[in-house]
Coordinates of C-alpha atoms in Angstrom, one line a residue:
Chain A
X116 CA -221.7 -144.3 12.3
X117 CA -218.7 -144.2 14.8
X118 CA -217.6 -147.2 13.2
X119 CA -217.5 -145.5 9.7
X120 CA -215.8 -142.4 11.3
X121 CA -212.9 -144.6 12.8
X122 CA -212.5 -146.3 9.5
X123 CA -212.4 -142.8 7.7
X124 CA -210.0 -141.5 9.8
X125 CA -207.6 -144.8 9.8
X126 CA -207.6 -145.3 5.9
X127 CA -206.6 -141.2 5.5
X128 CA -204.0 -142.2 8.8
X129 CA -202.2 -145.1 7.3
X130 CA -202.4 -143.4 4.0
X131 CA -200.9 -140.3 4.7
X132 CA -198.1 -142.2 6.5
X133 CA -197.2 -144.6 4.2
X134 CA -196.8 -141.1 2.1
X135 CA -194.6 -139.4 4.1
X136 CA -192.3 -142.7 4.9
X137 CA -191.5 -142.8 1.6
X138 CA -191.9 -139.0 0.6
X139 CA -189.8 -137.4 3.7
X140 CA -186.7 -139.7 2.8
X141 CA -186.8 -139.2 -1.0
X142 CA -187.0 -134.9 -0.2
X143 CA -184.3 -136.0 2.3
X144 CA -182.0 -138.0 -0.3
X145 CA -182.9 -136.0 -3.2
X146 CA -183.3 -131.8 -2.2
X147 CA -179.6 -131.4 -2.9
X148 CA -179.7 -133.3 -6.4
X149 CA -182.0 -130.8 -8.7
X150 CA -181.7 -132.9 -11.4
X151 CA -183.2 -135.9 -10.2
X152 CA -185.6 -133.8 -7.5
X153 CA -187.1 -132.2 -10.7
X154 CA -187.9 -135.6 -12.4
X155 CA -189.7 -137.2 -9.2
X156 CA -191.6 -133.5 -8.6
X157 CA -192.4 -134.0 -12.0
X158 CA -193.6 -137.2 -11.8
X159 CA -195.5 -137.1 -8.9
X160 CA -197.0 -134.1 -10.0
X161 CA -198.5 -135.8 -12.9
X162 CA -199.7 -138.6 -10.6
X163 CA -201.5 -135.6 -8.5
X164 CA -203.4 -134.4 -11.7
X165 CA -204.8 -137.8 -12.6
X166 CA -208.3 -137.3 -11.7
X167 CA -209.5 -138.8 -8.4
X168 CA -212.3 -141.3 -9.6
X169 CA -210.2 -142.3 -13.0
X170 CA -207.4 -143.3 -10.7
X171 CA -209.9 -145.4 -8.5
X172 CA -211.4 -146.9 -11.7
X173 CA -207.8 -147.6 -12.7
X174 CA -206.4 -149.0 -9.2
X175 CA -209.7 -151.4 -9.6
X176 CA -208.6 -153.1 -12.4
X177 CA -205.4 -153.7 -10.8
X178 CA -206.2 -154.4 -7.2
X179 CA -209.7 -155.4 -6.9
X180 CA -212.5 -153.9 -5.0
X181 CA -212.0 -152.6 -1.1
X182 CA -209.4 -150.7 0.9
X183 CA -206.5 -151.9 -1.0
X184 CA -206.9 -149.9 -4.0
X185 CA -208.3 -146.7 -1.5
X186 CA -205.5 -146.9 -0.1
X187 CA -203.0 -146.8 -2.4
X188 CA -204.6 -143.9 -5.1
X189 CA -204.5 -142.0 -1.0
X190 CA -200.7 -142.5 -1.0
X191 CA -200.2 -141.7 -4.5
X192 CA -202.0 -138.5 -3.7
X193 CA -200.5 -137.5 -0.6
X194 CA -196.7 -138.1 -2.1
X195 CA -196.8 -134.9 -3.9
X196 CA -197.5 -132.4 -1.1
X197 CA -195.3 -133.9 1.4
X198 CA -192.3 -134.6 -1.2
X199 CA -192.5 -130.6 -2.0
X200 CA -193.4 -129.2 1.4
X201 CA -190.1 -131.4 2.5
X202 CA -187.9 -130.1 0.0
X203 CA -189.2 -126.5 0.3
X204 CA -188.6 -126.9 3.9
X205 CA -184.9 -128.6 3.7
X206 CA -184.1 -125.6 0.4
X207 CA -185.3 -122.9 3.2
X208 CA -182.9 -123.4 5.7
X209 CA -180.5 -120.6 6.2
X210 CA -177.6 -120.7 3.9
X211 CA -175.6 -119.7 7.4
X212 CA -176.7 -122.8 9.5
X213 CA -175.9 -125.4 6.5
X214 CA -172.8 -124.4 5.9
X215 CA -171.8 -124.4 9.8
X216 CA -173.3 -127.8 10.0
X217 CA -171.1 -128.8 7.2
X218 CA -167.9 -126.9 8.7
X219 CA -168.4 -128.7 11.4
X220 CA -167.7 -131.8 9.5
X221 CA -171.1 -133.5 11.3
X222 CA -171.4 -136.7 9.6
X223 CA -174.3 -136.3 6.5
X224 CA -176.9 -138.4 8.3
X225 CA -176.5 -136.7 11.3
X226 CA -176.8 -133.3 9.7
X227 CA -179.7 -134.4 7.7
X228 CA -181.6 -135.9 11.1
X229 CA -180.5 -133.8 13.8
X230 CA -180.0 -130.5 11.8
X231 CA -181.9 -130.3 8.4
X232 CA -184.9 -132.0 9.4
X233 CA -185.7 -130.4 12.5
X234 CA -185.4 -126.9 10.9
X235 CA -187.7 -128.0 7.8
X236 CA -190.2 -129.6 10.1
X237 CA -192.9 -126.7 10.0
X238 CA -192.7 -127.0 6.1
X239 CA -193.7 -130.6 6.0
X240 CA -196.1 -130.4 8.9
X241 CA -197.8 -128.0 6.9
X242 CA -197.8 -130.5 3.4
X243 CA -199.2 -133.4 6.0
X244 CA -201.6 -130.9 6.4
X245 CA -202.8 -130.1 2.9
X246 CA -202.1 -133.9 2.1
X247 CA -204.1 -135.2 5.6
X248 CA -207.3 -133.2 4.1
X249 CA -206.5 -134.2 0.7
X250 CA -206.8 -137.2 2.0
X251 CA -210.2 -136.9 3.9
X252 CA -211.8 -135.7 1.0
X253 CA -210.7 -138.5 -1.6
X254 CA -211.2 -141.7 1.1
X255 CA -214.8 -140.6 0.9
X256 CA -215.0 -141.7 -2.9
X257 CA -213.7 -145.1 -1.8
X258 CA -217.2 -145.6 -1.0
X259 CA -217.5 -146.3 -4.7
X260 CA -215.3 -148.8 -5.2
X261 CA -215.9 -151.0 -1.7
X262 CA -214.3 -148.9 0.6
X263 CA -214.9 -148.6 4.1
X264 CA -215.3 -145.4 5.9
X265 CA -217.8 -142.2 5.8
X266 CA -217.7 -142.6 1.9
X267 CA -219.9 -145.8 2.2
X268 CA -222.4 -143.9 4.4
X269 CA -222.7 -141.4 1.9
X270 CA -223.1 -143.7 -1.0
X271 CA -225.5 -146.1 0.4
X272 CA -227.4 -142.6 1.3
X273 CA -227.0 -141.5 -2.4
X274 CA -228.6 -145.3 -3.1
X275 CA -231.5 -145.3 -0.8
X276 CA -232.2 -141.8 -1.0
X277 CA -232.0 -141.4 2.6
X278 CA -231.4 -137.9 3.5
X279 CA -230.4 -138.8 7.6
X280 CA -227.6 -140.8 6.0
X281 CA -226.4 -138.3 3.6
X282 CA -226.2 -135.8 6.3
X283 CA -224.5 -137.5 9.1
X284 CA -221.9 -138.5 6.4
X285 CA -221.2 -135.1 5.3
X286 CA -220.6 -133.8 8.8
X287 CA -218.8 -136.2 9.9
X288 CA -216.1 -135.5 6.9
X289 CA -216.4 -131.8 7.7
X290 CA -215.5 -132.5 11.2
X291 CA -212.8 -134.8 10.5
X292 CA -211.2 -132.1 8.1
X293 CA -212.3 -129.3 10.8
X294 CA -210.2 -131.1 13.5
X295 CA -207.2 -132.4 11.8
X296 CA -206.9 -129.1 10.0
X297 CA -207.0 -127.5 13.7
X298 CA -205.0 -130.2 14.9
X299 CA -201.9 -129.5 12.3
X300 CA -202.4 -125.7 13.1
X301 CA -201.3 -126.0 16.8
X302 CA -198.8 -128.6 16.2
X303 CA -197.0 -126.2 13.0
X304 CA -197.8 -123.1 15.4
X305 CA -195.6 -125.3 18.6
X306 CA -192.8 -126.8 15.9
X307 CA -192.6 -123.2 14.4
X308 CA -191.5 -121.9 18.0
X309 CA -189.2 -124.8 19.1
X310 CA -187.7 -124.5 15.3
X311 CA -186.8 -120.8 15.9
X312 CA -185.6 -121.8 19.8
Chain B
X282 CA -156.2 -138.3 27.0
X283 CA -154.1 -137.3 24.5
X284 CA -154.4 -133.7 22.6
X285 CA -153.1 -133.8 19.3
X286 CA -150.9 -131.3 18.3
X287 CA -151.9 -128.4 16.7
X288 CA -151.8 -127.9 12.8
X289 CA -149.4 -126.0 11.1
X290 CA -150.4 -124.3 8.1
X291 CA -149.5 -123.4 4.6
X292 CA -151.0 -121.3 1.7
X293 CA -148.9 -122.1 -1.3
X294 CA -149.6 -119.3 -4.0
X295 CA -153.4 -120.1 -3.1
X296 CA -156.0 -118.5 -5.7
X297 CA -159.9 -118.7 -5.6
X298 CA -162.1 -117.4 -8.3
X299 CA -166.0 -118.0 -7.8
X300 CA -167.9 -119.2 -10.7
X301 CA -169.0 -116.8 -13.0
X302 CA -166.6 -113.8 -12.1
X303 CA -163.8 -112.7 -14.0
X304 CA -161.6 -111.1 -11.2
X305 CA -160.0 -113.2 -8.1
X306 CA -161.4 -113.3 -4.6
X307 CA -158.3 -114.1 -3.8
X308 CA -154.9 -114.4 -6.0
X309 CA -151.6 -115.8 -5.0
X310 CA -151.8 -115.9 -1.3
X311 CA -148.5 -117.3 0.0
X312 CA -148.1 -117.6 4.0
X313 CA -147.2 -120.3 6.7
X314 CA -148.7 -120.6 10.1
X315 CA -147.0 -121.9 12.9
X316 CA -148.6 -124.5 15.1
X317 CA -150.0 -123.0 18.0
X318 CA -149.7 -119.2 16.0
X319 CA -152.9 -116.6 16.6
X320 CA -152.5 -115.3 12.8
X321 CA -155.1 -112.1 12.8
X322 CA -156.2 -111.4 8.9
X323 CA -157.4 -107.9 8.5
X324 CA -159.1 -106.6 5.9
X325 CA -162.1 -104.1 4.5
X326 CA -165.9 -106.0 3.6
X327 CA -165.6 -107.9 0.0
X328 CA -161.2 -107.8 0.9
X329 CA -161.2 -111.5 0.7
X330 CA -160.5 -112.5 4.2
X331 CA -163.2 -114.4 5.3
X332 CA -162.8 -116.3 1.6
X333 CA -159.3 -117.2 2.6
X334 CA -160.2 -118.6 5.8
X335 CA -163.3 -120.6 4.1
X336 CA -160.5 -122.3 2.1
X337 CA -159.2 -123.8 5.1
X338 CA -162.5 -126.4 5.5
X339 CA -162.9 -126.2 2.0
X340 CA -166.3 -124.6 2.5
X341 CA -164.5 -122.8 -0.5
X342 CA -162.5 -124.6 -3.1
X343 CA -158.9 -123.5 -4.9
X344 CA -158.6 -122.9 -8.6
X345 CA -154.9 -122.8 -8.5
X346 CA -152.0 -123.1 -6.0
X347 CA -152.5 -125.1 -2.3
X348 CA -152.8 -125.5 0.8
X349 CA -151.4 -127.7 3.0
X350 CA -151.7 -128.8 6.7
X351 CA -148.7 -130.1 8.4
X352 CA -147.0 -130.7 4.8
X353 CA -150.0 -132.4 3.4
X354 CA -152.2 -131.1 0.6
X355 CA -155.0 -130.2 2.0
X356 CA -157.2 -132.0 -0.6
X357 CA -155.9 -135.6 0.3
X358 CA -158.1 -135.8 3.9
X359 CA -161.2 -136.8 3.5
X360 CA -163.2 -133.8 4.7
X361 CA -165.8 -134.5 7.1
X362 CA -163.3 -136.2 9.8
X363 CA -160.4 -133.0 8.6
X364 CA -163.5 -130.9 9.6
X365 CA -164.2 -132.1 12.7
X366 CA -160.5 -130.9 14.0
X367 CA -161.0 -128.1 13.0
X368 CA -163.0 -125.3 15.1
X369 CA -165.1 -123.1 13.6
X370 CA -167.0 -120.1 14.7
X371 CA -168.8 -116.8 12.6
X372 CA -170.2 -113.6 13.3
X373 CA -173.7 -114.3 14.8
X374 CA -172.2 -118.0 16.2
X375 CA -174.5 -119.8 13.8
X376 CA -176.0 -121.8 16.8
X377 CA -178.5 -123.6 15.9
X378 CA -182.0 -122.1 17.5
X379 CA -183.9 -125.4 17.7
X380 CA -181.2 -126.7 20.0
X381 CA -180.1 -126.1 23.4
X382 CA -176.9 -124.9 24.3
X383 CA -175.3 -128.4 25.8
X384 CA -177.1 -130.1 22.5
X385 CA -174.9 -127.6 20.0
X386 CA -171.8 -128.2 22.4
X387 CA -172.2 -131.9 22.1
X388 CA -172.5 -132.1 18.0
X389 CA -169.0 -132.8 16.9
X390 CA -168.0 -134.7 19.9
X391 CA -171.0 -137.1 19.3
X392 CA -169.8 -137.4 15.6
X393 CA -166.6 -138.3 17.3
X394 CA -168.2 -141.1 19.2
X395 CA -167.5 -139.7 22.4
X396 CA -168.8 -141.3 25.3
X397 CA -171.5 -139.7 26.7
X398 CA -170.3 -138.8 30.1
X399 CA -166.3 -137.4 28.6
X400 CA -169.3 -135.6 26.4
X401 CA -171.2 -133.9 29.6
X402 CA -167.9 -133.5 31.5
X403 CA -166.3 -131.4 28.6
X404 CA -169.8 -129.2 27.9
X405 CA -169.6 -128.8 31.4
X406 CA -166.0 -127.5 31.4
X407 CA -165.7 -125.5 28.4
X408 CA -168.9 -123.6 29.6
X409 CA -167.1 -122.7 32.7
X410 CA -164.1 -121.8 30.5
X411 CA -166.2 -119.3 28.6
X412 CA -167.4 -118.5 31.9
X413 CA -171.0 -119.3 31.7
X414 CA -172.6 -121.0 34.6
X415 CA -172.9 -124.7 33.5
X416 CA -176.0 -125.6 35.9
X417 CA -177.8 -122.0 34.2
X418 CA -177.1 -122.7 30.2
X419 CA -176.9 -125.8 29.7
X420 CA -180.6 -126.2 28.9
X421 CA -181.1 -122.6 27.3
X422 CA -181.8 -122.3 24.1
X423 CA -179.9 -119.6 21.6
X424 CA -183.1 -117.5 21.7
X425 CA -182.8 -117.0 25.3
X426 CA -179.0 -115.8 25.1
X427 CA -177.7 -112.5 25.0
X428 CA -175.3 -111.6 22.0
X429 CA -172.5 -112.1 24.3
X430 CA -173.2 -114.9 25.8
X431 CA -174.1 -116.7 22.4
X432 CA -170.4 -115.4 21.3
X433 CA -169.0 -117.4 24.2
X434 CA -171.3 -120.5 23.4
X435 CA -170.2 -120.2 19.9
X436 CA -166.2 -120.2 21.0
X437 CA -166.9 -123.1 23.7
X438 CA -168.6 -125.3 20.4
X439 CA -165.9 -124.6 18.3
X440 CA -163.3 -125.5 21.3
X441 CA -165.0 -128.6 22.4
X442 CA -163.1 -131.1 20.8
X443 CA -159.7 -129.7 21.3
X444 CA -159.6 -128.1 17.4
X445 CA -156.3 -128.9 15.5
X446 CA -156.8 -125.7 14.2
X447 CA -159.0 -122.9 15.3
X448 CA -161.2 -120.7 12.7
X449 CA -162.7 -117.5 13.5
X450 CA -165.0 -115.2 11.3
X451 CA -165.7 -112.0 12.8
X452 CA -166.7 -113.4 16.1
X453 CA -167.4 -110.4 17.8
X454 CA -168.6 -109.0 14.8
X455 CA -172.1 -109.0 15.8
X456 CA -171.1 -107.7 20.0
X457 CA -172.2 -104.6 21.3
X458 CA -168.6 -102.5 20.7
X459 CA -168.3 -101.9 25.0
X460 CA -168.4 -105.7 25.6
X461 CA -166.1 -106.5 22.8
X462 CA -162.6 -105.8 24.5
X463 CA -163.8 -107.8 27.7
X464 CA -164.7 -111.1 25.1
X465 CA -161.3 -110.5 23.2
X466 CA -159.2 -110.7 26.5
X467 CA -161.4 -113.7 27.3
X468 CA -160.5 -114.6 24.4
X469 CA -156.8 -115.0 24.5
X470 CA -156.7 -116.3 28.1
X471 CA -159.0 -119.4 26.1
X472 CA -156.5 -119.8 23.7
X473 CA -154.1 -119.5 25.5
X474 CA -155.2 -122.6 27.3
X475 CA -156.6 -124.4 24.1
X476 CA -152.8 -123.4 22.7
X477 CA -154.1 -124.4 18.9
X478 CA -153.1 -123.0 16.0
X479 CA -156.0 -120.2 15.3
X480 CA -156.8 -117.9 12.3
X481 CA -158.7 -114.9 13.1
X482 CA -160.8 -113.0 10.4
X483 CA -161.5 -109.3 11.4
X484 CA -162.2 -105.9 9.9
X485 CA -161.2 -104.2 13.2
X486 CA -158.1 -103.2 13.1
X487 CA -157.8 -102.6 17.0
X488 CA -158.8 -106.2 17.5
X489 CA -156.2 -107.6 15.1
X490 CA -153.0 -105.7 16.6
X491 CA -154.2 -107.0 19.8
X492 CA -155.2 -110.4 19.4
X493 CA -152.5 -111.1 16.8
X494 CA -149.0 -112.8 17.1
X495 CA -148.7 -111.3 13.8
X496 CA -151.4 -109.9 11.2
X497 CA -151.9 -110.6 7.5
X498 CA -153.3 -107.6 5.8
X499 CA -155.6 -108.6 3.1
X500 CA -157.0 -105.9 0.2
X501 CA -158.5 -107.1 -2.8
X502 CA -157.9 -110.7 -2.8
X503 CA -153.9 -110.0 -2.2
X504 CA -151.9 -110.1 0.9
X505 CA -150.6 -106.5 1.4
X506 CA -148.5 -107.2 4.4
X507 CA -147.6 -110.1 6.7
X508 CA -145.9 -109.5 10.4
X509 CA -145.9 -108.8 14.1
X510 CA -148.3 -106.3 15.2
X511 CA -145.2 -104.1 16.9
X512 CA -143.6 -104.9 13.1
X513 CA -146.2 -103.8 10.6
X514 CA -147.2 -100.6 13.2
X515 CA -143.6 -99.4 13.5
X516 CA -142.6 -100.1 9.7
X517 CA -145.7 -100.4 7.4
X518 CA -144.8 -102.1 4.1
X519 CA -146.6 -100.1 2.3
X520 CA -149.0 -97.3 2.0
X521 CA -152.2 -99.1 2.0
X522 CA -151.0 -101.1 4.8
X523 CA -149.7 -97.7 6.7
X524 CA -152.9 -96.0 6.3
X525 CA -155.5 -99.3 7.7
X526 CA -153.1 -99.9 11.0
X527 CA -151.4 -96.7 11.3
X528 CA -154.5 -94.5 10.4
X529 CA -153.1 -90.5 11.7
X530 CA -150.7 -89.5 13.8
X531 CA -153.0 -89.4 17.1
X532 CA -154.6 -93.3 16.3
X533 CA -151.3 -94.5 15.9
X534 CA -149.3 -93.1 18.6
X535 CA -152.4 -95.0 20.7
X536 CA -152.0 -97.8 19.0
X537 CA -148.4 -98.3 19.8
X538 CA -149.7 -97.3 23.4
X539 CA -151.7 -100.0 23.5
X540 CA -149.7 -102.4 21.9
X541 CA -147.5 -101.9 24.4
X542 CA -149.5 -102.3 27.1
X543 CA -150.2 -105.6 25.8
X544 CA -146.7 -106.5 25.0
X545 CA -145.9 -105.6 28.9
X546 CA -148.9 -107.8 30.3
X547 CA -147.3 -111.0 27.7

């Protein structure tokens, strides 16, 4: 059981960052161009409708059985919320503070880094929130397709009709969501309060 | 180390119209500044003034005539490295919150690849300057400044890196009215040190006859009058111009009081 819990929690880990490396520097590159920002919120929107289990059933054909494909219908998911909590974040930074950190001629990555990002960071902590439970809740129907983690518990409970099993699996996903939810909570509350000095 | 010397400025029939409107923010504004020259622009809300200074950094962008600094239009430098010679304050400082005090100092010398300890050594000395204890505000952050004290934070940033040029929105805009005389003679002592070229926005008319080497009175995107404080006072170009400075009979005979006063003390 621990076993499945650490792999649940490492597949929706590794799944949300993969997300947000690519995510955060796409908002990063792309909240000042609305043109193209539009066409990648569009199209990651439309990923994020797909439904769960065709995507899985897809990803299968594709990848094979086992983490892999988990793993990557987890990213796909996850892009959406963190690429639009990003550029809500970066598009809700005083109009005051950008334009001083432009008169002062800082240099565009430093702005974006030392400036920009900081200031946005309670807007994406909270999309790694939504994206982190998202997440939880979606790694458990890798158990389907050869997955490891709490969805396999449940499953093989499903298949045995073993109520224990079924149980334990279900809590243990409730508590994962329970703490990470509480987890992202104190860490927006403590980002919110550095962000506003 | 070598200062550089400080810009001199022109405004060659400069014109701005935003997008959208069909009247000028500002129309044919012709002036020079001399290096090292405290030009105070005066001016009611919605006059223009701060629009004329946001031409300088291009913040805000010409639709006819130009600008040029030390005979050079201003749109040949590239911008980000014209920028960072150029000081820049605003009413409310624009410090940024999630950063302390030595951290905000330190931006534009860090994008000048300062080393770090000319870096410390500078924060160090232009928070003395502003005459804030370095060992006390270093580490504050914005939040846990009082409006004064940010005012002088935001003056020390925009002096760090010895500014070419020096602009100034409203500074004191945002200070309680019985600490803003004490920050404007602070004020010109700094300067008077920095000795840069320095445009200064302001709606007060008391704090542009006495920060001013001369004032440009702005009124509906036009310059209504350009001179020495002791000039414009004593011989208003106009009547617009006679009734902001001069206001009645009482409030200008102070102001030439006062003006004199100052004129003694230079």
């Amino acid at each position: 059981m621990i076993a499945a819990i650490l792999a649940h929690i490492a597949l929706c880990a590794v799944g949300v960052a993969v997300a947000a490396t690519i995510a955060v520097p796409a908002a990063l590159i792309f909240a000042d161009r609305p043109k193209f920002e539009r066409s990648l919120s569009a199209l990651l929107g439309a990923l994020y409708t797909v439904p769960s289990l065709a995507l899985l059933a897809v990803l299968v054909q594709f990848i094979g059985l086992g983490n892999t494909s988990v793993e990557v219908a987890l990213v796909m998911y996850a892009l959406y919320a963190i690429f639009r909590s990003t550029v809500t974040g970066l598009r809700s930074i005083p109009a005051e503070q950008r334009e001083v950190a432009v008169a002062l001629g800082l240099p565009r990555l430093k702005r974006r880094l030392q400036i920009d990002l900081p200031l946005a960071l309670p807007a994406i902590l909270s999309g790694l929130r939504v994206a982190t439970l998202g997440s939880i809740a979606l790694a458990t129907l890798g158990g389907y397709v050869g997955g490891s983690g709490l969805g396999t518990v449940i499953f093989t409970g499903f298949a045995l009709q073993n109520r224990t099993m079924l149980v334990q699996g279900a809590i243990g996903v409730v508590t994962i969501a329970l703490l990470a939810e509480l987890a992202f909570r104190a860490l927006e509350r403590v980002v919110r309060l550095r962000a506003s000095g | 180390m070598t200062i550089e010397a400080p810009y001199a400025l022109r405004f060659d029939r400069a014109s701005v119209r935003f997008p959208g409107s069909t009247t000028y923010a500002l129309e044919n504004i012709s002036l020079h500044v001399a290096p090292g020259e405290l030009l105070t622009i005066v001016g009611a809300s919605g006059s223009g003034k701060s629009t004329l200074l946001r031409c300088v950094n291009r913040l805000v962008e010409l639709c006819d005539g130009r600008i040029e600094i030390d005979g050079v239009a201003l749109d040949t430098f590239a911008i980000d490295p014209l920028r960072r010679t150029i000081g820049y304050a605003i009413q409310g400082v624009g410090l940024f919150a999630h950063l302390t005090v030595a951290e905000n100092l330190a931006l534009v010398p860090e994008s000048l690849g300062w080393p770090r300890a000319r870096i410390d050594a500078r924060i160090d000395e232009m928070l003395a300057t502003v005459r804030l204890d370095p060992q006390v505000y270093r580490r504050r952050r914005p939040r846990a400044l009082s409006g004064g004290q940010a005012q002088r934070v935001g003056i020390a940033r925009a002096l760090m890196s010895f500014p070419r040029l020096l602009l100034l929105d409203e500074p004191f805009g945002a200070v309680d009215p019985i600490l803003r005389p004490q920050l404007q003679a602070e004020l010109l002592d700094v300067l008077r040190d920095a000795r840069t070229t320095t445009l200064f926005v302001t709606h007060d008319v008391d704090e542009a006859l006495f920060l001013g080497d001369r004032i440009a009175v702005i009124d509906e995107g036009r310059l209504r009058a350009l001179g020495t404080p002791r000039a414009l006072l004593d011989r208003p170009s106009d009547d617009f111009t006679a009734e902001l400075l001069c206001g009645d009979a009482l409030l200008h005979e102070y102001r030439r009081a006062r003006l004199a006063v100052r004129e003694r003390g230079q």
